CSV table of C-alpha atoms and ligand atoms in Angstrom, one decimal:
chain,number,residue,atom,x,y,z
A,1,MET,CA,-11.9,-132.1,-44.5
A,2,SER,CA,-8.7,-132.2,-46.4
A,3,VAL,CA,-7.4,-135.5,-47.8
A,4,PRO,CA,-3.8,-136.2,-46.8
A,5,SER,CA,-1.6,-136.3,-49.9
A,6,GLN,CA,-0.6,-139.9,-50.6
A,7,LYS,CA,2.7,-140.9,-52.0
A,8,LEU,CA,2.1,-143.1,-55.0
A,9,LEU,CA,3.4,-146.6,-54.3
A,10,ARG,CA,6.1,-147.7,-56.8
A,11,LEU,CA,5.4,-151.2,-57.9
A,12,ALA,CA,8.2,-153.7,-58.4
A,13,GLY,CA,8.4,-156.9,-60.5
A,14,VAL,CA,7.6,-160.3,-59.0
A,15,LYS,CA,10.5,-161.9,-57.1
A,16,GLY,CA,12.4,-164.4,-59.2
A,17,MET,CA,10.9,-163.1,-62.4
A,18,ASN,CA,13.3,-160.9,-64.4
A,19,ASP,CA,13.0,-158.1,-66.9
A,20,ILE,CA,15.2,-158.6,-69.9
A,21,LEU,CA,16.4,-155.1,-70.6
A,22,PRO,CA,17.3,-153.8,-74.1
A,23,GLU,CA,21.1,-154.2,-73.6
A,24,GLN,CA,20.6,-157.8,-72.5
A,25,ALA,CA,18.0,-158.5,-75.3
A,26,THR,CA,20.9,-158.3,-77.9
A,27,LEU,CA,22.5,-161.4,-76.4
A,28,TRP,CA,19.1,-163.2,-76.2
A,29,ALA,CA,18.5,-162.5,-79.9
A,30,TYR,CA,22.0,-163.7,-80.8
A,31,PHE,CA,21.5,-167.0,-78.9
A,32,GLU,CA,18.0,-167.5,-80.4
A,33,GLU,CA,19.4,-166.9,-83.9
A,34,VAL,CA,22.2,-169.4,-83.5
A,35,ALA,CA,19.9,-172.0,-81.9
A,36,ARG,CA,17.2,-171.6,-84.6
A,37,ALA,CA,19.8,-172.1,-87.3
A,38,THR,CA,21.3,-175.2,-85.5
A,39,LEU,CA,17.9,-176.8,-85.0
A,40,ARG,CA,17.0,-176.1,-88.6
A,41,ALA,CA,20.2,-177.9,-89.7
A,42,TYR,CA,18.7,-181.1,-88.2
A,43,GLY,CA,15.2,-180.6,-89.7
A,44,TYR,CA,13.4,-179.8,-86.4
A,45,GLN,CA,10.2,-177.7,-86.6
A,46,GLN,CA,9.1,-175.2,-84.1
A,47,ILE,CA,6.0,-175.7,-82.0
A,48,ARG,CA,4.4,-173.1,-79.7
A,49,THR,CA,2.1,-174.1,-76.9
A,50,PRO,CA,0.3,-172.0,-74.2
A,51,ILE,CA,2.1,-171.2,-70.9
A,52,VAL,CA,-1.0,-172.4,-69.0
A,53,GLU,CA,-2.1,-176.0,-69.0
A,54,SER,CA,-4.4,-178.1,-66.9
A,55,ALA,CA,-2.7,-179.1,-63.6
A,56,ALA,CA,-3.4,-182.7,-64.2
A,57,LEU,CA,-1.1,-182.8,-67.2
A,58,PHE,CA,1.9,-182.2,-65.0
A,59,THR,CA,0.9,-184.3,-62.0
A,60,ARG,CA,0.2,-187.3,-64.4
A,61,SER,CA,3.4,-186.9,-66.4
A,62,ILE,CA,6.2,-185.5,-64.2
A,63,GLY,CA,5.1,-187.6,-61.2
A,64,ALA,CA,3.5,-186.7,-57.9
A,65,ALA,CA,6.6,-187.4,-55.8
A,66,THR,CA,9.0,-185.1,-57.7
A,67,ASP,CA,10.3,-181.7,-56.6
A,68,ILE,CA,8.5,-180.0,-59.3
A,69,VAL,CA,5.0,-181.3,-58.5
A,70,GLU,CA,5.5,-181.4,-54.7
A,71,LYS,CA,6.6,-177.8,-54.3
A,72,GLU,CA,7.5,-175.9,-57.4
A,73,MET,CA,4.3,-175.5,-59.5
A,74,TYR,CA,2.3,-172.4,-59.7
A,75,CYS,CA,-1.2,-173.8,-59.6
A,76,PHE,CA,-4.4,-171.7,-59.5
A,77,THR,CA,-8.1,-172.2,-60.0
A,78,ASP,CA,-9.7,-170.4,-62.9
A,79,ALA,CA,-12.0,-168.0,-61.2
A,80,LEU,CA,-14.5,-168.2,-64.0
A,81,ASN,CA,-15.0,-171.9,-64.4
A,82,GLY,CA,-13.2,-173.6,-61.5
A,83,GLU,CA,-10.6,-175.4,-63.7
A,84,GLN,CA,-7.4,-176.4,-62.0
A,85,LEU,CA,-4.6,-174.7,-64.0
A,86,THR,CA,-0.8,-174.5,-63.8
A,87,LEU,CA,1.9,-172.2,-65.2
A,88,ARG,CA,4.0,-174.7,-67.1
A,89,PRO,CA,7.1,-175.8,-65.1
A,90,GLU,CA,8.5,-177.6,-68.2
A,91,ASN,CA,7.3,-178.2,-71.7
A,92,THR,CA,7.7,-181.9,-72.6
A,93,ALA,CA,4.3,-182.9,-71.2
A,94,ALA,CA,2.6,-180.0,-73.1
A,95,ILE,CA,4.3,-180.9,-76.4
A,96,VAL,CA,3.1,-184.5,-76.0
A,97,ARG,CA,-0.4,-183.2,-75.1
A,98,ALA,CA,-0.4,-181.1,-78.2
A,99,ALA,CA,0.9,-183.9,-80.4
A,100,ILE,CA,-1.8,-186.2,-79.2
A,101,GLU,CA,-4.6,-183.6,-79.4
A,102,HIS,CA,-3.6,-182.7,-83.0
A,103,HIS,CA,-2.7,-186.2,-84.2
A,104,LEU,CA,0.8,-184.9,-85.1
A,105,LEU,CA,2.2,-188.5,-85.3
A,106,TYR,CA,-0.5,-189.6,-87.7
A,107,ASP,CA,1.7,-189.4,-90.7
A,108,GLY,CA,5.0,-190.5,-89.0
A,109,PRO,CA,7.4,-189.4,-86.4
A,110,LYS,CA,8.1,-185.7,-85.7
A,111,ARG,CA,11.1,-183.6,-84.8
A,112,LEU,CA,10.0,-180.6,-82.8
A,113,TRP,CA,11.6,-177.7,-80.9
A,114,TYR,CA,10.2,-175.0,-78.6
A,115,SER,CA,11.4,-172.1,-76.6
A,116,GLY,CA,9.8,-169.9,-74.0
A,117,PRO,CA,9.2,-169.1,-70.3
A,118,MET,CA,8.7,-171.8,-67.7
A,119,PHE,CA,7.6,-171.3,-64.0
A,120,ARG,CA,8.8,-173.0,-60.9
A,121,HIS,CA,8.4,-171.7,-57.3
A,122,GLU,CA,12.0,-172.1,-56.3
A,123,ARG,CA,14.2,-170.0,-54.0
A,124,PRO,CA,15.6,-167.4,-56.3
A,125,GLN,CA,19.4,-167.3,-56.6
A,126,ARG,CA,22.1,-167.1,-59.2
A,127,GLY,CA,21.0,-169.2,-62.2
A,128,ARG,CA,17.7,-170.2,-60.5
A,129,TYR,CA,14.6,-168.1,-61.1
A,130,ARG,CA,10.8,-168.5,-60.8
A,131,GLN,CA,10.3,-167.5,-64.4
A,132,PHE,CA,13.1,-168.8,-66.5
A,133,HIS,CA,13.4,-169.8,-70.1
A,134,GLN,CA,14.0,-173.1,-71.8
A,135,LEU,CA,14.7,-174.1,-75.3
A,136,GLY,CA,14.1,-177.7,-76.0
A,137,VAL,CA,13.8,-180.4,-78.6
A,138,GLU,CA,11.4,-183.4,-78.7
A,139,ALA,CA,11.8,-186.2,-81.2
A,140,LEU,CA,8.5,-188.0,-81.1
A,141,GLY,CA,8.0,-191.5,-82.6
A,142,PHE,CA,11.6,-192.7,-82.8
A,143,ALA,CA,12.8,-195.8,-81.0
A,144,GLY,CA,16.4,-196.3,-81.8
A,145,PRO,CA,19.6,-195.1,-80.1
A,146,ASP,CA,20.5,-193.2,-83.3
A,147,ILE,CA,17.9,-190.5,-82.4
A,148,ASP,CA,19.3,-190.3,-78.9
A,149,ALA,CA,22.6,-189.6,-80.5
A,150,GLU,CA,21.1,-187.1,-82.9
A,151,ILE,CA,19.7,-184.9,-80.2
A,152,ILE,CA,22.9,-185.1,-78.2
A,153,LEU,CA,24.9,-184.2,-81.3
A,154,MET,CA,22.6,-181.3,-81.9
A,155,GLY,CA,23.2,-180.0,-78.5
A,156,GLN,CA,27.0,-180.4,-79.0
A,157,ARG,CA,26.8,-178.5,-82.3
A,158,LEU,CA,24.9,-175.7,-80.6
A,159,TRP,CA,27.7,-175.4,-77.9
A,160,ASP,CA,30.2,-175.4,-80.7
A,161,ARG,CA,28.5,-172.7,-82.7
A,162,LEU,CA,28.1,-170.6,-79.6
A,163,LYS,CA,31.8,-171.3,-78.9
A,164,LEU,CA,30.9,-172.5,-75.4
A,165,LYS,CA,33.7,-174.5,-73.8
A,166,GLY,CA,33.9,-176.6,-70.7
A,167,LEU,CA,30.4,-178.3,-70.8
A,168,ARG,CA,30.7,-181.9,-69.7
A,169,LEU,CA,28.2,-184.5,-70.9
A,170,GLU,CA,27.1,-187.1,-68.4
A,171,LEU,CA,25.1,-190.1,-69.5
A,172,ASN,CA,23.2,-192.8,-67.8
A,173,THR,CA,20.6,-195.5,-68.6
A,174,LEU,CA,17.6,-196.0,-66.4
A,175,GLY,CA,16.6,-199.2,-68.1
A,176,GLN,CA,13.0,-200.1,-68.6
A,177,PRO,CA,10.2,-199.6,-66.0
A,178,HIS,CA,10.3,-203.2,-64.8
A,179,GLU,CA,14.1,-203.1,-64.4
A,180,ARG,CA,13.8,-199.9,-62.4
A,181,ALA,CA,11.1,-201.5,-60.2
A,182,ALA,CA,13.5,-204.4,-59.3
A,183,HIS,CA,16.3,-201.9,-58.5
A,184,ARG,CA,13.9,-199.8,-56.5
A,185,ALA,CA,13.0,-202.7,-54.3
A,186,ALA,CA,16.7,-203.5,-53.7
A,187,LEU,CA,17.4,-199.9,-53.0
A,188,VAL,CA,14.7,-199.5,-50.4
A,189,GLU,CA,15.9,-202.6,-48.7
A,190,TYR,CA,19.5,-201.3,-48.6
A,191,LEU,CA,18.5,-197.8,-47.4
A,192,ARG,CA,16.3,-199.2,-44.6
A,193,GLN,CA,19.4,-200.5,-43.0
A,194,TYR,CA,20.7,-196.9,-42.7
A,195,ILE,CA,17.4,-195.3,-41.7
A,196,ASP,CA,19.0,-193.6,-38.7
A,197,LEU,CA,21.5,-191.8,-41.0
A,198,LEU,CA,19.0,-190.5,-43.5
A,199,ASP,CA,17.8,-186.9,-43.4
A,200,GLU,CA,14.1,-186.0,-43.3
A,201,ASP,CA,13.9,-185.5,-47.1
A,202,ALA,CA,15.5,-188.9,-47.7
A,203,ARG,CA,13.2,-190.7,-45.2
A,204,ARG,CA,10.2,-189.3,-46.9
A,205,ARG,CA,11.5,-190.2,-50.4
A,206,LEU,CA,12.2,-193.8,-49.2
A,207,GLU,CA,8.4,-194.4,-49.5
A,208,THR,CA,7.7,-192.1,-52.5
A,209,ASN,CA,10.7,-191.8,-54.8
A,210,PRO,CA,13.8,-193.6,-53.5
A,211,LEU,CA,15.7,-193.2,-56.7
A,212,ARG,CA,15.8,-189.4,-56.0
A,213,ILE,CA,17.7,-190.1,-52.8
A,214,LEU,CA,20.7,-191.0,-54.9
A,215,ASP,CA,20.5,-187.5,-56.3
A,216,THR,CA,20.8,-185.8,-52.8
A,217,LYS,CA,23.2,-183.0,-52.3
A,218,ASN,CA,23.5,-183.6,-48.6
A,219,PRO,CA,27.2,-184.4,-48.0
A,220,ALA,CA,26.4,-186.5,-44.9
A,221,LEU,CA,24.6,-189.0,-47.1
A,222,GLN,CA,27.3,-189.5,-49.7
A,223,ASP,CA,28.9,-192.5,-47.9
A,224,VAL,CA,25.6,-194.4,-47.7
A,225,ILE,CA,24.8,-193.6,-51.3
A,226,ARG,CA,28.2,-194.8,-52.5
A,227,GLY,CA,27.4,-198.2,-51.3
A,228,ALA,CA,23.8,-198.4,-52.6
A,229,PRO,CA,22.8,-201.0,-55.2
A,230,GLN,CA,23.4,-199.5,-58.7
A,231,LEU,CA,20.6,-199.4,-61.2
A,232,ILE,CA,23.0,-200.5,-64.0
A,233,ASP,CA,23.2,-204.0,-62.3
A,234,PHE,CA,19.5,-204.4,-62.8
A,235,VAL,CA,19.4,-203.2,-66.4
A,236,GLY,CA,18.7,-206.0,-68.9
A,237,GLU,CA,20.5,-207.0,-72.2
A,238,ALA,CA,18.4,-205.0,-74.6
A,239,SER,CA,18.6,-201.8,-72.5
A,240,ARG,CA,22.4,-202.2,-72.2
A,241,ALA,CA,22.6,-202.7,-76.0
A,242,HIS,CA,20.7,-199.5,-76.6
A,243,PHE,CA,23.1,-197.6,-74.3
A,244,GLU,CA,26.2,-199.1,-75.8
A,245,THR,CA,25.1,-198.3,-79.3
A,246,LEU,CA,24.4,-194.7,-78.3
A,247,GLY,CA,27.9,-194.5,-76.9
A,248,ARG,CA,29.4,-195.8,-80.1
A,249,PHE,CA,27.5,-193.2,-82.2
A,250,LEU,CA,28.7,-190.4,-79.9
A,251,ARG,CA,32.3,-191.6,-79.9
A,252,ALA,CA,32.3,-192.0,-83.7
A,253,ASN,CA,31.3,-188.3,-84.0
A,254,GLY,CA,33.9,-187.0,-81.6
A,255,VAL,CA,31.5,-186.4,-78.6
A,256,SER,CA,33.1,-187.3,-75.3
A,257,PHE,CA,31.1,-188.1,-72.3
A,258,THR,CA,31.3,-189.7,-68.8
A,259,ILE,CA,28.9,-192.3,-67.5
A,260,ASN,CA,27.4,-191.2,-64.3
A,261,PRO,CA,25.5,-194.1,-62.7
A,262,ARG,CA,23.9,-191.7,-60.2
A,263,LEU,CA,22.3,-189.5,-62.8
A,264,VAL,CA,18.5,-190.0,-62.4
A,265,ARG,CA,16.9,-186.6,-63.4
A,266,GLY,CA,14.1,-185.1,-61.5
A,267,LEU,CA,11.1,-186.3,-63.6
A,268,ASP,CA,9.4,-189.6,-63.5
A,269,TYR,CA,8.8,-190.2,-67.2
A,270,TYR,CA,12.3,-191.1,-68.3
A,271,ASN,CA,13.5,-194.6,-69.3
A,272,LEU,CA,16.7,-195.9,-70.9
A,273,THR,CA,18.9,-192.9,-71.8
A,274,VAL,CA,19.2,-189.9,-69.5
A,275,PHE,CA,21.8,-187.2,-69.9
A,276,GLU,CA,22.9,-183.8,-68.6
A,277,TRP,CA,25.4,-181.1,-69.7
A,278,VAL,CA,27.1,-179.7,-66.6
A,279,THR,CA,29.6,-177.0,-65.9
A,280,GLU,CA,31.7,-176.0,-63.0
A,281,ARG,CA,31.5,-172.3,-64.0
A,282,LEU,CA,28.0,-171.5,-62.6
A,283,GLY,CA,28.5,-172.3,-59.0
A,284,ALA,CA,25.8,-174.5,-57.5
A,285,GLN,CA,23.6,-174.3,-60.6
A,286,GLY,CA,25.9,-176.5,-62.7
A,287,SER,CA,23.3,-178.2,-64.9
A,288,VAL,CA,22.8,-176.3,-68.1
A,289,ALA,CA,20.7,-178.8,-70.1
A,290,GLY,CA,19.3,-182.2,-69.6
A,291,GLY,CA,17.0,-184.7,-71.2
A,292,GLY,CA,16.4,-188.3,-72.0
A,293,ARG,CA,14.1,-190.9,-73.4
A,294,TYR,CA,10.4,-191.1,-72.4
A,295,ASP,CA,9.0,-194.1,-74.3
A,296,THR,CA,5.9,-194.5,-72.1
A,297,LEU,CA,4.7,-190.8,-71.8
A,298,ILE,CA,2.7,-190.6,-75.0
A,299,GLY,CA,0.7,-193.7,-74.1
A,300,GLN,CA,0.4,-192.5,-70.5
A,301,LEU,CA,-1.2,-189.2,-71.6
A,302,GLY,CA,-3.8,-191.1,-73.7
A,303,GLY,CA,-2.1,-191.2,-77.1
A,304,THR,CA,-1.2,-194.3,-79.2
A,305,PRO,CA,1.9,-195.4,-77.5
A,306,ALA,CA,5.1,-194.3,-79.3
A,307,PRO,CA,8.7,-193.9,-78.2
A,308,ALA,CA,10.2,-190.4,-77.8
A,309,CYS,CA,13.2,-188.5,-76.5
A,310,GLY,CA,14.3,-184.9,-76.0
A,311,TRP,CA,16.2,-182.3,-74.0
A,312,ALA,CA,15.8,-178.9,-72.6
A,313,LEU,CA,18.4,-176.2,-71.9
A,314,GLY,CA,18.1,-173.3,-69.5
A,315,ILE,CA,18.6,-170.1,-71.5
A,316,GLU,CA,19.6,-167.9,-68.5
A,317,ARG,CA,22.4,-170.4,-67.6
A,318,ILE,CA,23.7,-170.6,-71.2
A,319,LEU,CA,23.7,-166.8,-71.5
A,320,GLU,CA,25.6,-166.4,-68.3
A,321,LEU,CA,28.3,-168.7,-69.8
A,322,LEU,CA,28.2,-166.6,-73.0
A,323,ARG,CA,28.6,-163.4,-71.1
A,324,GLU,CA,31.9,-164.8,-69.7
A,325,ASN,CA,33.3,-165.0,-73.2
A,326,GLU,CA,31.8,-161.8,-74.6
A,327,GLN,CA,34.4,-161.4,-77.3
A,328,HIS,CA,32.5,-164.1,-79.2
A,329,VAL,CA,29.2,-162.3,-79.3
A,330,PRO,CA,28.8,-160.0,-82.3
A,331,HIS,CA,27.7,-156.5,-81.5
A,332,GLU,CA,24.3,-155.9,-83.0
A,333,SER,CA,24.0,-152.4,-84.4
A,334,HIS,CA,20.5,-151.1,-84.3
A,335,CYS,CA,21.1,-148.0,-86.3
A,336,ASP,CA,22.8,-147.1,-89.6
A,337,VAL,CA,21.7,-143.5,-89.8
A,338,TYR,CA,20.6,-140.9,-87.3
A,339,VAL,CA,18.6,-138.0,-88.6
A,340,LEU,CA,18.8,-134.6,-87.0
A,341,HIS,CA,16.6,-131.5,-87.5
A,342,ASP,CA,16.4,-128.0,-86.0
A,343,SER,CA,13.0,-126.6,-86.7
A,344,GLU,CA,9.3,-127.3,-87.4
A,345,ALA,CA,9.9,-127.2,-91.2
A,346,ALA,CA,13.0,-129.3,-91.0
A,347,ARG,CA,11.2,-131.9,-88.8
A,348,MET,CA,8.7,-132.6,-91.7
A,349,GLN,CA,11.6,-133.0,-94.1
A,350,ALA,CA,13.4,-135.3,-91.5
A,351,PHE,CA,10.4,-137.6,-91.4
A,352,ILE,CA,10.2,-137.9,-95.2
A,353,VAL,CA,13.9,-138.5,-95.5
A,354,SER,CA,13.9,-141.1,-92.7
A,355,GLU,CA,11.1,-143.0,-94.3
A,356,ARG,CA,12.8,-142.9,-97.6
A,357,LEU,CA,16.0,-144.4,-96.1
A,358,ARG,CA,14.1,-147.1,-94.3
A,359,ALA,CA,12.3,-148.0,-97.6
A,360,ALA,CA,15.8,-148.5,-99.0
A,361,GLY,CA,16.6,-151.0,-96.2
A,362,LEU,CA,18.6,-148.9,-93.8
A,363,GLN,CA,18.0,-148.8,-90.0
A,364,VAL,CA,17.2,-145.2,-89.2
A,365,VAL,CA,16.6,-143.5,-85.9
A,366,GLN,CA,15.2,-140.0,-86.0
A,367,TYR,CA,15.8,-137.3,-83.4
A,368,CYS,CA,12.6,-136.5,-81.5
A,369,SER,CA,12.6,-133.8,-78.8
A,370,SER,CA,11.9,-134.7,-75.2
A,371,ALA,CA,10.4,-131.3,-74.6
A,372,GLY,CA,8.7,-128.9,-77.2
A,373,ALA,CA,11.4,-127.5,-79.4
A,374,PRO,CA,14.3,-129.5,-80.9
A,375,ALA,CA,17.5,-129.4,-78.9
A,376,ARG,CA,20.6,-127.7,-80.2
A,377,PHE,CA,22.5,-129.6,-82.9
A,378,LYS,CA,25.3,-130.2,-80.5
A,379,THR,CA,23.0,-132.1,-78.1
A,380,GLN,CA,21.4,-134.0,-81.0
A,381,MET,CA,24.8,-135.0,-82.3
A,382,LYS,CA,25.6,-136.5,-78.9
A,383,ARG,CA,22.6,-138.7,-79.2
A,384,ALA,CA,23.6,-139.6,-82.8
A,385,ASP,CA,27.0,-140.6,-81.6
A,386,ALA,CA,25.6,-142.7,-78.8
A,387,SER,CA,23.2,-144.5,-81.2
A,388,GLY,CA,26.1,-146.2,-82.9
A,389,ALA,CA,25.0,-144.9,-86.3
A,390,ALA,CA,27.6,-144.7,-89.0
A,391,TYR,CA,26.2,-141.5,-90.4
A,392,ALA,CA,24.3,-138.5,-89.2
A,393,VAL,CA,21.9,-136.9,-91.7
A,394,ILE,CA,21.5,-133.2,-90.7
A,395,ILE,CA,18.5,-131.1,-91.9
A,396,GLY,CA,18.7,-127.4,-90.9
A,397,GLY,CA,17.0,-124.3,-92.5
A,398,GLU,CA,19.5,-124.1,-95.3
A,399,GLU,CA,19.1,-127.7,-96.2
A,400,VAL,CA,15.3,-127.3,-96.3
A,401,ALA,CA,15.6,-124.2,-98.5
A,402,ARG,CA,17.8,-126.1,-100.9
A,403,GLY,CA,16.0,-129.4,-100.9
A,404,ALA,CA,19.2,-131.0,-99.6
A,405,VAL,CA,20.6,-132.7,-96.5
A,406,THR,CA,24.1,-132.9,-95.0
A,407,ILE,CA,25.7,-136.2,-94.4
A,408,LYS,CA,28.3,-136.5,-91.7
A,409,ALA,CA,30.3,-139.7,-91.1
A,410,LEU,CA,30.3,-140.5,-87.4
A,411,ARG,CA,32.7,-143.4,-87.4
A,412,CYS,CA,36.3,-143.6,-88.6
A,413,SER,CA,35.2,-145.8,-91.5
A,414,ALA,CA,37.1,-147.1,-94.5
A,415,ASP,CA,35.9,-144.3,-96.8
A,416,ALA,CA,37.3,-141.7,-94.4
A,417,ALA,CA,40.6,-143.5,-94.4
A,418,ARG,CA,40.5,-143.3,-98.2
A,419,GLY,CA,40.2,-139.5,-97.9
A,420,SER,CA,36.5,-138.9,-98.7
A,421,ALA,CA,35.0,-135.8,-97.2
A,422,ALA,CA,33.7,-136.4,-93.6
A,423,GLN,CA,30.8,-134.1,-94.3
A,424,GLN,CA,28.9,-133.7,-97.6
A,425,ARG,CA,25.8,-131.9,-98.7
A,426,VAL,CA,23.6,-133.8,-101.3
A,427,ALA,CA,20.2,-133.2,-102.9
A,428,VAL,CA,17.5,-135.2,-101.1
A,429,GLU,CA,16.8,-137.3,-104.1
A,430,HIS,CA,20.4,-138.4,-104.2
A,431,LEU,CA,20.7,-139.2,-100.5
A,432,THR,CA,20.1,-142.9,-100.5
A,433,ARG,CA,22.5,-143.4,-103.4
A,434,ALA,CA,25.1,-141.1,-101.7
A,435,LEU,CA,24.9,-143.1,-98.5
A,436,PHE,CA,25.4,-146.4,-100.2
A,437,ASP,CA,28.2,-144.9,-102.4
A,438,THR,CA,29.9,-143.3,-99.4
A,439,SER,CA,29.9,-146.6,-97.5
A,440,THR,CA,31.5,-148.4,-100.5
A,441,GLY,CA,34.0,-145.6,-101.0
A,442,ALA,CA,32.7,-144.3,-104.3
A,443,HIS,CA,32.4,-140.6,-105.0
A,444,GLY,CA,30.1,-138.4,-107.1
A,445,VAL,CA,28.5,-136.3,-104.4
A,446,GLU,CA,28.9,-132.6,-103.9
A,447,SER,CA,31.4,-131.9,-101.1
A,448,LYS,CA,30.4,-129.3,-98.5
A,449,GLY,CA,33.2,-126.7,-98.6
B,1,ATP,P1,18.4,-178.1,-61.3
B,1,ATP,O1,19.0,-179.4,-60.9
B,1,ATP,O2,19.3,-177.0,-61.5
B,1,ATP,O3,17.2,-177.8,-60.4
B,1,ATP,P2,16.5,-179.4,-63.1
B,1,ATP,O4,17.0,-180.8,-63.1
B,1,ATP,O5,15.4,-179.1,-62.2
B,1,ATP,O6,17.8,-178.4,-62.8
B,1,ATP,P3,15.4,-179.6,-65.7
B,1,ATP,O7,14.0,-179.7,-65.2
B,1,ATP,O8,16.1,-180.7,-66.3
B,1,ATP,O9,16.3,-178.9,-64.6
B,1,ATP,O10,15.4,-178.4,-66.8
B,1,ATP,C1,16.4,-178.2,-67.8
B,1,ATP,C2,17.3,-177.0,-67.6
B,1,ATP,O11,16.5,-175.9,-67.3
B,1,ATP,C3,18.3,-177.1,-66.5
B,1,ATP,O12,19.4,-177.8,-66.9
B,1,ATP,C4,18.5,-175.6,-66.2
B,1,ATP,O13,19.5,-175.1,-67.1
B,1,ATP,C5,17.2,-175.0,-66.5
B,1,ATP,N1,16.5,-174.7,-65.2
B,1,ATP,C6,15.7,-175.5,-64.5
B,1,ATP,N2,15.2,-174.9,-63.4
B,1,ATP,C7,15.6,-173.6,-63.5
B,1,ATP,C8,15.4,-172.4,-62.7
B,1,ATP,N3,14.6,-172.4,-61.7
B,1,ATP,N4,15.9,-171.3,-63.1
B,1,ATP,C9,16.7,-171.2,-64.2
B,1,ATP,N5,17.0,-172.3,-65.0
B,1,ATP,C10,16.4,-173.5,-64.7
B,2,MG,MG1,15.1,-178.3,-60.3
């Protein structure tokens, strides 16, 4: 019996989880480099934690009645030992977990940063993915508003270095837990009067997380919300002073902001300062970064209570803004020299020459054939051109016989303008020197006639 020939199924990536292709990776690397340098300027140290944590870490910290825990987490049972695990939806809880586990605060407060993929089961759309990337900072063990100001200034400096314009900073204070509780009671009482106007989501939240109702995007609820009791009216003297000092620090350093009394953020662990950087340039996904103070989280997760604050930015959203002003992004050349060969004997020489150039610190790409024999020089030269290399190094039969190579300038460079030969043959042992000399405009190499 003959088996019907089966077409092989082509597999696709998981919905909402993106490949970052080489041409995009350049921009990612640029962003990471600028961010790293900025964070270093403030003395923040990198920390790397696993992407999988126990599910309880997030339910206990983010809060059971939040969007993330209610519907966005990727949870699974470890088939080997039955543990309940989660792909991290954010990283603050994990950093706090690691800090407690490794006694990081034993010898004083810590300034930390992290970067990596996060996972939320959301409806994929522009700026909203299921695997996305955050870069964040966490200042653990600091109580004063000066550190709130420090992390905000650090964000502002990052936007400046990236030449990102049009990000608006919104600030609010949530007060302390008991102040929030008093506001919550008043809010629930107020909203109950309008129960008929509330949508299904808001009715459910009335019991679980009424503060989040203030954050609703439903236009029909905006009138009700405008008249709701404001948290700021329940916030005590000390909390207000913290907020006012933060404002003074920011103004003294030229950071402008607006106070948004409705900014509550989608995680339960915040108190006092919360903030977000928003833009109008990304459509519905206007929040590019956010954070705040979480003075109770360390204690809540079993550590010795200590104050803390931090923020996280969404790398995809920042990169989308960067792409809009691409003129600012430096082009990253991945190749100085492209090495060509035309035969088996020349191929060996090409290998040796390429390694020699790399040892001298140059970025070298070597032609390798896609079939058996090397392609014609003309075809190879097209690849050399496309590589962005400044020079081609050509090794043919004649070069092998003479222990030489031919250098060809591929770009209209300064030395060409000065009248240097565009193509020169040099002995192999003088190649590195010749390349460095050529690029600085010096002479002393044999010109090919
Ligand atoms: P949003 O209101 O857009 O859902 P959020 O309040 O859930 O954002 P945070 O938890 O504060 O976001 O995370 C900080 C940043 O991470 C956001 O400002 C955003 O830039 C980014 N971010 C959050 N969720 C996603 C996602 N699903 N895809 C891409 N970026 C995201
Ligand atoms: Mg969200």
